[in-house]
mmCIF file of C-alpha atoms and ligand atoms in Angstrom:
data_model
loop_
_atom_site.group_PDB
_atom_site.id
_atom_site.type_symbol
_atom_site.label_atom_id
_atom_site.label_comp_id
_atom_site.label_asym_id
_atom_site.label_seq_id
_atom_site.Cartn_x
_atom_site.Cartn_y
_atom_site.Cartn_z
ATOM 1 C CA MET A 1 0.000 0.000 0.000
ATOM 2 C CA LEU A 2 2.905 2.312 0.845
ATOM 3 C CA SER A 3 6.179 1.571 -0.877
ATOM 4 C CA SER A 4 9.786 2.773 -0.901
ATOM 5 C CA VAL A 5 9.659 4.269 2.568
ATOM 6 C CA GLU A 6 12.624 6.588 3.042
ATOM 7 C CA TYR A 7 13.356 8.369 6.317
ATOM 8 C CA GLN A 8 14.960 11.682 7.086
ATOM 9 C CA GLY A 9 14.929 11.820 10.885
ATOM 10 C CA LYS A 10 11.280 11.706 11.944
ATOM 11 C CA ILE A 11 10.008 12.457 8.442
ATOM 12 C CA ALA A 12 9.075 9.626 6.071
ATOM 13 C CA LYS A 13 8.750 9.843 2.289
ATOM 14 C CA VAL A 14 6.638 7.151 0.659
ATOM 15 C CA ASN A 15 4.971 6.288 -2.614
ATOM 16 C CA ILE A 16 1.343 5.252 -2.763
ATOM 17 C CA ASP A 17 1.122 1.813 -4.211
ATOM 18 C CA PHE A 18 -2.562 1.008 -4.493
ATOM 19 C CA SER A 19 -5.622 1.838 -6.529
ATOM 20 C CA TRP A 20 -8.668 3.536 -5.019
ATOM 21 C CA ASN A 21 -10.913 1.545 -7.398
ATOM 22 C CA ASN A 22 -14.529 2.376 -6.603
ATOM 23 C CA ASP A 23 -13.784 3.902 -3.198
ATOM 24 C CA PHE A 24 -13.899 7.500 -4.458
ATOM 25 C CA ASN A 25 -17.562 6.899 -5.320
ATOM 26 C CA ILE A 26 -18.304 5.280 -1.975
ATOM 27 C CA ILE A 27 -16.686 8.186 -0.078
ATOM 28 C CA PHE A 28 -18.570 10.671 -2.192
ATOM 29 C CA ASP A 29 -21.887 8.888 -1.584
ATOM 30 C CA ILE A 30 -21.356 8.774 2.192
ATOM 31 C CA LEU A 31 -20.478 12.476 2.353
ATOM 32 C CA SER A 32 -23.328 13.418 -0.011
ATOM 33 C CA GLN A 33 -25.785 11.781 2.353
ATOM 34 C CA ARG A 34 -24.256 13.374 5.447
ATOM 35 C CA PHE A 35 -23.578 16.914 4.243
ATOM 36 C CA ASN A 36 -26.202 19.449 3.401
ATOM 37 C CA GLY A 37 -24.165 20.938 0.558
ATOM 38 C CA PHE A 38 -20.361 20.925 0.450
ATOM 39 C CA ASN A 39 -19.944 24.572 1.518
ATOM 40 C CA ASP A 40 -18.516 25.625 -1.834
ATOM 41 C CA ASN A 41 -16.374 22.456 -1.772
ATOM 42 C CA GLY A 42 -14.632 23.647 1.409
ATOM 43 C CA PHE A 43 -16.738 21.382 3.675
ATOM 44 C CA TYR A 44 -17.246 22.248 7.378
ATOM 45 C CA PRO A 45 -16.702 20.408 10.671
ATOM 46 C CA HIS A 46 -19.588 17.968 10.570
ATOM 47 C CA PRO A 47 -21.812 18.057 13.685
ATOM 48 C CA ASP A 48 -21.827 14.244 13.752
ATOM 49 C CA GLU A 49 -18.129 13.877 12.908
ATOM 50 C CA VAL A 50 -17.544 11.069 15.430
ATOM 51 C CA VAL A 51 -20.262 8.920 13.849
ATOM 52 C CA LEU A 52 -19.223 9.939 10.340
ATOM 53 C CA ARG A 53 -15.669 8.738 11.027
ATOM 54 C CA GLN A 54 -17.025 5.316 11.982
ATOM 55 C CA GLU A 55 -18.989 5.187 8.724
ATOM 56 C CA LEU A 56 -15.914 6.089 6.709
ATOM 57 C CA LYS A 57 -13.931 3.275 8.339
ATOM 58 C CA GLU A 58 -16.024 0.925 6.225
ATOM 59 C CA VAL A 59 -14.196 2.240 3.156
ATOM 60 C CA SER A 60 -11.274 -0.173 2.963
ATOM 61 C CA THR A 61 -8.644 1.984 1.230
ATOM 62 C CA LEU A 62 -9.327 4.887 3.602
ATOM 63 C CA ARG A 63 -9.152 2.713 6.689
ATOM 64 C CA ARG A 64 -6.013 0.899 5.587
ATOM 65 C CA LEU A 65 -4.271 4.072 4.506
ATOM 66 C CA ALA A 66 -5.008 5.732 7.868
ATOM 67 C CA GLU A 67 -3.747 2.634 9.709
ATOM 68 C CA ARG A 68 -0.538 2.540 7.686
ATOM 69 C CA ILE A 69 0.077 6.242 8.269
ATOM 70 C CA GLY A 70 -0.449 5.803 12.031
ATOM 71 C CA ALA A 71 1.892 2.785 12.118
ATOM 72 C CA LEU A 72 4.760 4.809 10.590
ATOM 73 C CA ASN A 73 4.858 6.786 13.858
ATOM 74 C CA VAL A 74 6.581 9.833 12.368
ATOM 75 C CA ASN A 75 6.214 13.586 12.882
ATOM 76 C CA GLY A 76 6.112 14.346 9.180
ATOM 77 C CA LEU A 77 5.061 12.369 6.134
ATOM 78 C CA VAL A 78 5.299 13.021 2.408
ATOM 79 C CA LEU A 79 3.053 10.786 0.304
ATOM 80 C CA HIS A 80 3.722 10.881 -3.419
ATOM 81 C CA ASN A 81 1.078 10.089 -6.046
ATOM 82 C CA LEU A 82 -1.963 10.061 -3.786
ATOM 83 C CA GLY A 83 -4.096 9.533 -6.877
ATOM 84 C CA LEU A 84 -6.384 12.582 -6.767
ATOM 85 C CA ARG A 85 -4.871 14.581 -9.612
ATOM 86 C CA ASP A 86 -7.640 13.975 -12.137
ATOM 87 C CA LEU A 87 -10.587 14.413 -9.788
ATOM 88 C CA PRO A 88 -12.868 17.453 -10.029
ATOM 89 C CA GLU A 89 -12.635 19.814 -7.049
ATOM 90 C CA GLU A 90 -15.664 18.515 -5.150
ATOM 91 C CA ARG A 91 -14.498 14.891 -5.356
ATOM 92 C CA ARG A 92 -10.886 15.720 -4.553
ATOM 93 C CA ASN A 93 -11.858 17.801 -1.521
ATOM 94 C CA ALA A 94 -14.336 15.120 -0.420
ATOM 95 C CA VAL A 95 -11.515 12.539 -0.346
ATOM 96 C CA LEU A 96 -9.242 14.975 1.519
ATOM 97 C CA TYR A 97 -11.975 15.701 4.073
ATOM 98 C CA ALA A 98 -12.636 11.971 4.542
ATOM 99 C CA LEU A 99 -8.931 11.139 4.896
ATOM 100 C CA THR A 100 -8.309 13.930 7.416
ATOM 101 C CA LEU A 101 -11.362 12.805 9.424
ATOM 102 C CA MET A 102 -9.718 9.385 9.697
ATOM 103 C CA LEU A 103 -6.585 11.033 11.153
ATOM 104 C CA GLY A 104 -8.176 13.674 13.414
ATOM 105 C CA TYR A 105 -11.092 16.106 13.494
ATOM 106 C CA PRO A 106 -10.770 18.753 10.766
ATOM 107 C CA THR A 107 -11.299 22.303 12.074
ATOM 108 C CA SER A 108 -12.628 25.443 10.406
ATOM 109 C CA THR A 109 -9.846 27.464 8.857
ATOM 110 C CA ASP A 110 -12.093 30.432 8.260
ATOM 111 C CA GLN A 111 -14.476 31.400 11.061
ATOM 112 C CA ARG A 112 -16.666 33.354 8.644
ATOM 113 C CA THR A 113 -17.376 30.567 6.160
ATOM 114 C CA GLY A 114 -16.538 27.554 8.336
ATOM 115 C CA ARG A 115 -14.432 26.071 5.510
ATOM 116 C CA VAL A 116 -12.222 23.146 6.470
ATOM 117 C CA ALA A 117 -10.357 22.911 3.152
ATOM 118 C CA TRP A 118 -8.356 26.089 2.618
ATOM 119 C CA ASP A 119 -6.834 27.007 -0.749
ATOM 120 C CA VAL A 120 -3.220 28.057 -0.284
ATOM 121 C CA LYS A 121 -2.602 30.179 -3.352
ATOM 122 C CA ALA A 122 -1.876 33.729 -4.361
ATOM 123 C CA ARG A 123 -4.976 35.897 -4.426
ATOM 124 C CA PRO A 124 -5.235 38.743 -6.939
ATOM 125 C CA ALA A 125 -4.601 42.081 -5.222
ATOM 126 C CA SER A 126 -8.055 43.334 -6.245
ATOM 127 C CA ASP A 127 -9.585 40.415 -4.360
ATOM 128 C CA SER A 128 -8.120 41.384 -1.060
ATOM 129 C CA ASP A 129 -10.214 44.499 -0.565
ATOM 130 C CA GLY A 130 -7.311 46.267 1.032
ATOM 131 C CA ARG A 131 -7.266 43.833 3.922
ATOM 132 C CA PHE A 132 -4.093 42.260 5.236
ATOM 133 C CA VAL A 133 -2.980 39.394 2.994
ATOM 134 C CA THR A 134 -1.618 36.424 4.942
ATOM 135 C CA PHE A 135 1.161 33.929 4.165
ATOM 136 C CA SER A 136 -1.292 31.544 2.530
ATOM 137 C CA GLU A 137 -2.651 34.235 0.228
ATOM 138 C CA ARG A 138 0.500 35.626 -1.304
ATOM 139 C CA VAL A 139 3.586 34.540 -3.156
ATOM 140 C CA GLY A 140 6.845 34.860 -1.277
ATOM 141 C CA SER A 141 8.328 33.036 1.677
ATOM 142 C CA ALA A 142 6.880 32.105 5.048
ATOM 143 C CA ASP A 143 8.915 32.231 8.256
ATOM 144 C CA MET A 144 9.130 28.990 10.189
ATOM 145 C CA HIS A 145 6.218 28.670 12.594
ATOM 146 C CA THR A 146 3.569 26.442 14.096
ATOM 147 C CA ASP A 147 -0.057 27.060 13.181
ATOM 148 C CA SER A 148 -2.582 28.616 15.581
ATOM 149 C CA SER A 149 0.264 29.530 17.957
ATOM 150 C CA PHE A 150 -1.770 32.434 19.318
ATOM 151 C CA TYR A 151 -4.827 30.356 20.272
ATOM 152 C CA PRO A 152 -5.505 28.174 23.321
ATOM 153 C CA MET A 153 -5.651 24.868 21.425
ATOM 154 C CA PRO A 154 -3.394 24.720 18.356
ATOM 155 C CA GLU A 155 -4.413 21.769 16.189
ATOM 156 C CA GLU A 156 -2.139 18.743 16.547
ATOM 157 C CA GLN A 157 -1.785 18.050 12.821
ATOM 158 C CA PHE A 158 -2.277 19.491 9.372
ATOM 159 C CA ILE A 159 -2.067 18.310 5.787
ATOM 160 C CA LEU A 160 -1.050 20.102 2.656
ATOM 161 C CA TYR A 161 -2.118 18.607 -0.654
ATOM 162 C CA VAL A 162 -0.429 19.848 -3.836
ATOM 163 C CA VAL A 163 -2.983 20.575 -6.575
ATOM 164 C CA ASN A 164 -0.467 22.464 -8.690
ATOM 165 C CA ALA A 165 3.248 22.551 -7.889
ATOM 166 C CA ALA A 166 5.090 25.801 -8.534
ATOM 167 C CA GLN A 167 6.685 25.778 -11.983
ATOM 168 C CA CYS A 168 9.530 27.971 -10.807
ATOM 169 C CA ASP A 169 12.610 27.324 -8.698
ATOM 170 C CA GLY A 170 10.983 28.194 -5.386
ATOM 171 C CA GLY A 171 8.065 27.218 -3.206
ATOM 172 C CA HIS A 172 9.935 24.516 -1.282
ATOM 173 C CA SER A 173 8.108 23.204 1.759
ATOM 174 C CA ILE A 174 10.254 23.218 4.901
ATOM 175 C CA LEU A 175 9.877 21.197 8.091
ATOM 176 C CA ILE A 176 12.061 21.216 11.219
ATOM 177 C CA ASP A 177 11.615 18.541 13.849
ATOM 178 C CA ALA A 178 11.547 19.443 17.551
ATOM 179 C CA ASP A 179 14.647 17.310 18.146
ATOM 180 C CA ASP A 180 16.582 19.339 15.579
ATOM 181 C CA VAL A 181 15.443 22.614 17.163
ATOM 182 C CA TYR A 182 16.651 21.272 20.501
ATOM 183 C CA ALA A 183 19.995 20.049 19.118
ATOM 184 C CA ALA A 184 20.684 23.416 17.450
ATOM 185 C CA LEU A 185 19.897 25.315 20.656
ATOM 186 C CA GLN A 186 22.141 23.042 22.734
ATOM 187 C CA ARG A 187 25.196 23.751 20.557
ATOM 188 C CA THR A 188 26.046 26.908 22.514
ATOM 189 C CA PRO A 189 25.630 27.945 26.166
ATOM 190 C CA GLU A 190 23.544 30.944 25.006
ATOM 191 C CA GLY A 191 21.267 28.606 23.049
ATOM 192 C CA ALA A 192 20.875 26.246 25.998
ATOM 193 C CA ALA A 193 19.990 29.200 28.236
ATOM 194 C CA ALA A 194 17.495 30.454 25.625
ATOM 195 C CA PHE A 195 15.842 27.025 25.551
ATOM 196 C CA GLU A 196 15.518 26.989 29.334
ATOM 197 C CA LEU A 197 14.036 30.493 29.403
ATOM 198 C CA LEU A 198 11.541 29.751 26.611
ATOM 199 C CA ARG A 199 10.545 26.539 28.420
ATOM 200 C CA THR A 200 9.931 28.204 31.783
ATOM 201 C CA THR A 201 8.723 31.696 30.838
ATOM 202 C CA PRO A 202 5.343 32.196 29.166
ATOM 203 C CA VAL A 203 5.506 34.713 26.324
ATOM 204 C CA PRO A 204 2.731 36.868 24.841
ATOM 205 C CA PHE A 205 1.624 35.865 21.318
ATOM 206 C CA ARG A 206 -0.320 38.671 19.689
ATOM 207 C CA VAL A 207 -3.305 37.573 17.624
ATOM 208 C CA PRO A 208 -2.827 39.160 14.167
ATOM 209 C CA ALA A 209 -5.076 42.179 13.748
ATOM 210 C CA VAL A 210 -6.876 40.593 10.814
ATOM 211 C CA TYR A 211 -8.306 37.929 13.155
ATOM 212 C CA ALA A 212 -8.894 40.115 16.184
ATOM 213 C CA ALA A 213 -11.917 42.379 16.257
ATOM 214 C CA GLY A 214 -9.903 45.309 14.931
ATOM 215 C CA ASP A 215 -6.550 47.042 15.099
ATOM 216 C CA ASP A 216 -7.430 48.693 18.391
ATOM 217 C CA ASN A 217 -8.578 45.440 19.857
ATOM 218 C CA LEU A 218 -5.479 43.911 21.350
ATOM 219 C CA GLU A 219 -5.711 40.166 21.811
ATOM 220 C CA ILE A 220 -2.884 38.236 23.420
ATOM 221 C CA HIS A 221 -2.414 34.566 24.199
ATOM 222 C CA VAL A 222 0.204 33.814 26.825
ATOM 223 C CA ALA A 223 2.054 30.469 26.631
ATOM 224 C CA PRO A 224 5.612 29.119 26.723
ATOM 225 C CA VAL A 225 7.336 28.412 23.382
ATOM 226 C CA PHE A 226 8.361 24.981 24.700
ATOM 227 C CA GLY A 227 5.387 23.504 26.539
ATOM 228 C CA PRO A 228 5.129 20.286 28.520
ATOM 229 C CA PRO A 229 5.407 17.033 26.525
ATOM 230 C CA VAL A 230 2.201 15.059 26.075
ATOM 231 C CA ARG A 231 3.691 11.875 24.607
ATOM 232 C CA ALA A 232 6.254 9.459 26.032
ATOM 233 C CA GLY A 233 9.698 10.114 24.581
ATOM 234 C CA ASP A 234 9.054 13.767 23.774
ATOM 235 C CA ARG A 235 10.970 16.599 25.423
ATOM 236 C CA PHE A 236 8.326 19.257 24.807
ATOM 237 C CA THR A 237 5.622 20.526 22.495
ATOM 238 C CA MET A 238 6.186 23.732 20.518
ATOM 239 C CA ARG A 239 4.408 26.958 19.710
ATOM 240 C CA TRP A 240 6.365 29.374 17.583
ATOM 241 C CA ARG A 241 5.602 32.411 15.551
ATOM 242 C CA TYR A 242 8.328 35.040 15.638
ATOM 243 C CA ASP A 243 6.260 37.989 14.402
ATOM 244 C CA ALA A 244 3.390 37.241 16.831
ATOM 245 C CA ILE A 245 5.814 37.118 19.789
ATOM 246 C CA LYS A 246 7.613 40.316 18.716
ATOM 247 C CA LYS A 247 4.281 42.116 18.485
ATOM 248 C CA GLY A 248 3.137 40.568 21.761
ATOM 249 C CA LEU A 249 6.255 41.795 23.563
ATOM 250 C CA ALA A 250 5.876 45.258 22.003
ATOM 251 C CA ALA A 251 2.296 45.424 23.276
ATOM 252 C CA ARG A 252 3.131 43.979 26.705
ATOM 253 C CA PRO A 253 6.613 45.273 27.638
ATOM 254 C CA ASP A 254 5.908 44.281 31.251
ATOM 255 C CA MET A 255 6.175 40.635 30.131
ATOM 256 C CA GLY A 256 9.554 41.092 28.462
ATOM 257 C CA SER A 257 13.156 41.365 29.610
ATOM 258 C CA PRO A 258 16.474 41.746 27.764
ATOM 259 C CA ALA A 259 17.187 38.046 28.389
ATOM 260 C CA LEU A 260 13.822 36.981 26.987
ATOM 261 C CA GLU A 261 14.247 39.196 23.924
ATOM 262 C CA ASP A 262 17.698 37.667 23.338
ATOM 263 C CA ALA A 263 16.226 34.169 23.686
ATOM 264 C CA VAL A 264 13.558 34.961 21.063
ATOM 265 C CA GLU A 265 16.250 36.206 18.645
ATOM 266 C CA ILE A 266 18.384 33.086 19.209
ATOM 267 C CA MET A 267 15.377 30.850 18.544
ATOM 268 C CA HIS A 268 14.574 32.890 15.406
ATOM 269 C CA ARG A 269 18.099 32.276 14.050
ATOM 270 C CA VAL A 270 17.835 28.576 14.860
ATOM 271 C CA ALA A 271 14.457 28.313 13.118
ATOM 272 C CA GLU A 272 15.409 30.322 10.029
ATOM 273 C CA ARG A 273 18.992 29.185 9.463
ATOM 274 C CA GLU A 274 20.762 26.947 11.940
ATOM 275 C CA ALA A 275 18.606 23.873 12.633
ATOM 276 C CA THR A 276 18.707 20.852 10.322
ATOM 277 C CA ARG A 277 15.673 20.965 8.070
ATOM 278 C CA PHE A 278 13.703 19.011 5.502
ATOM 279 C CA MET A 279 13.256 21.115 2.379
ATOM 280 C CA GLU A 280 11.601 19.943 -0.822
ATOM 281 C CA GLN A 281 9.596 21.209 -3.730
ATOM 282 C CA LEU A 282 6.594 18.923 -3.472
ATOM 283 C CA PRO A 283 5.286 17.686 -6.824
ATOM 284 C CA THR A 284 1.653 17.816 -7.889
ATOM 285 C CA ASP A 285 -0.527 15.123 -6.236
ATOM 286 C CA THR A 286 1.668 14.961 -3.106
ATOM 287 C CA LEU A 287 0.182 14.950 0.372
ATOM 288 C CA MET A 288 2.262 16.271 3.254
ATOM 289 C CA LEU A 289 1.160 15.473 6.795
ATOM 290 C CA ALA A 290 2.841 17.256 9.704
ATOM 291 C CA ASP A 291 2.663 17.274 13.473
ATOM 292 C CA ASN A 292 1.937 20.880 14.435
ATOM 293 C CA HIS A 293 3.184 20.440 18.017
ATOM 294 C CA ARG A 294 6.478 18.746 17.100
ATOM 295 C CA MET A 295 7.427 20.395 13.803
ATOM 296 C CA LEU A 296 7.994 23.936 12.581
ATOM 297 C CA HIS A 297 6.935 24.565 9.002
ATOM 298 C CA GLY A 298 7.509 27.236 6.410
ATOM 299 C CA ARG A 299 8.285 27.673 2.732
ATOM 300 C CA THR A 300 10.821 29.294 0.482
ATOM 301 C CA THR A 301 9.883 32.150 -1.769
ATOM 302 C CA TYR A 302 8.198 31.496 -5.103
ATOM 303 C CA THR A 303 6.886 33.523 -7.996
ATOM 304 C CA ASP A 304 4.567 31.179 -9.897
ATOM 305 C CA GLU A 305 1.065 32.411 -9.064
ATOM 306 C CA ARG A 306 -0.488 29.171 -10.305
ATOM 307 C CA ARG A 307 0.995 27.287 -7.323
ATOM 308 C CA HIS A 308 -2.018 25.810 -5.523
ATOM 309 C CA LEU A 309 -2.137 23.736 -2.341
ATOM 310 C CA ILE A 310 -4.996 22.742 -0.063
ATOM 311 C CA ARG A 311 -4.494 22.878 3.668
ATOM 312 C CA ILE A 312 -6.618 21.151 6.321
ATOM 313 C CA ARG A 313 -5.870 21.265 10.047
ATOM 314 C CA MET A 314 -6.938 18.480 12.389
ATOM 315 C CA SER A 315 -7.529 18.461 16.114
ATOM 316 C CA GLU A 316 -7.176 15.348 18.256
ATOM 317 C CA VAL A 317 -10.422 16.155 20.029
ATOM 318 C CA PRO A 318 -13.789 16.616 18.327
ATOM 319 C CA ASN A 319 -14.731 20.190 17.501
ATOM 320 C CA ALA A 320 -17.497 20.199 20.124
ATOM 321 C CA GLN A 321 -14.832 19.802 22.850
ATOM 322 C CA ARG A 322 -12.460 22.470 21.598
ATOM 323 C CA ILE A 323 -11.835 25.721 23.457
ATOM 324 C CA GLY A 324 -11.406 29.062 21.698
ATOM 325 C CA PRO A 325 -11.096 29.735 17.994
ATOM 326 C CA SER A 326 -9.385 27.345 15.644
ATOM 327 C CA GLY A 327 -6.475 28.325 13.483
ATOM 328 C CA VAL A 328 -7.428 30.666 10.744
ATOM 329 C CA VAL A 329 -6.260 31.249 7.219
ATOM 330 C CA ARG A 330 -2.602 31.949 8.047
ATOM 331 C CA ASP A 331 -0.449 29.640 6.003
HETATM 332 FE FE1 FE2 B 1 1.295 27.552 8.709
#
């Protein structure tokens, strides 16, 4: 089912080695019966998602694929040739929704529309209505970060599916594992001290103005960059978004100190340059799955405006049990 597994640290690269046969139709039929419209093909967190997941387990390729992915026990996975490249949008997104529901509980990326499937692609300037354009809506690079860092419950996982790879030299997807962040910080005494400070001192993450009620409405979430581990064998879980912390510290100088500001700069250098990283231009029809608590992600700059990915974030707990907003459109 999965062949030529190749590891780079805690990231696995595999080829899909099976045929979906009639299962696309079965998935589509199940979702058609359950959903009252596909929300412009973006879907939404289904109110009966726990029951719906059980129904989808009857689809053998979906169930087996989810089991194989779980058994790999990695923090990042790149699946080549998923087999969705010729499907129309509604069928492709239906399969992606079904697959992500087997791996977690997909959350709304956009609070306004409730969409689960988010198109990561450049938006024409005239479309943006003068509002702030986020990483996922523009060409260019994205600093290394974790998603939803400024909310109480960042989703545990996300997928990116490549509809259209960039036909230029850029647009590489980058992942850095928590162990590599740790190793890079431990190389110097200053780095080790920065790690200890960012593990023990909560920092203010500022919610970007575009998601808060308005520019004057300052919203802050306070949390350590390196939080307590939740899984055996882990050192910590991560939240990281350099610009959100810089803005948080600017808004709440009482929470900062010269040592903390130095620690944030050291971590920024580690994330952007020093830590060992996975970096690849993902081809069309590739699915990337990443652990949002144990991996930083980002991308290199690109210029091809036809580059098109779909991003879905998944929580380990059903949406009904989640606290606070979910991650929003940001990359
Ligand atoms: Fe992101």
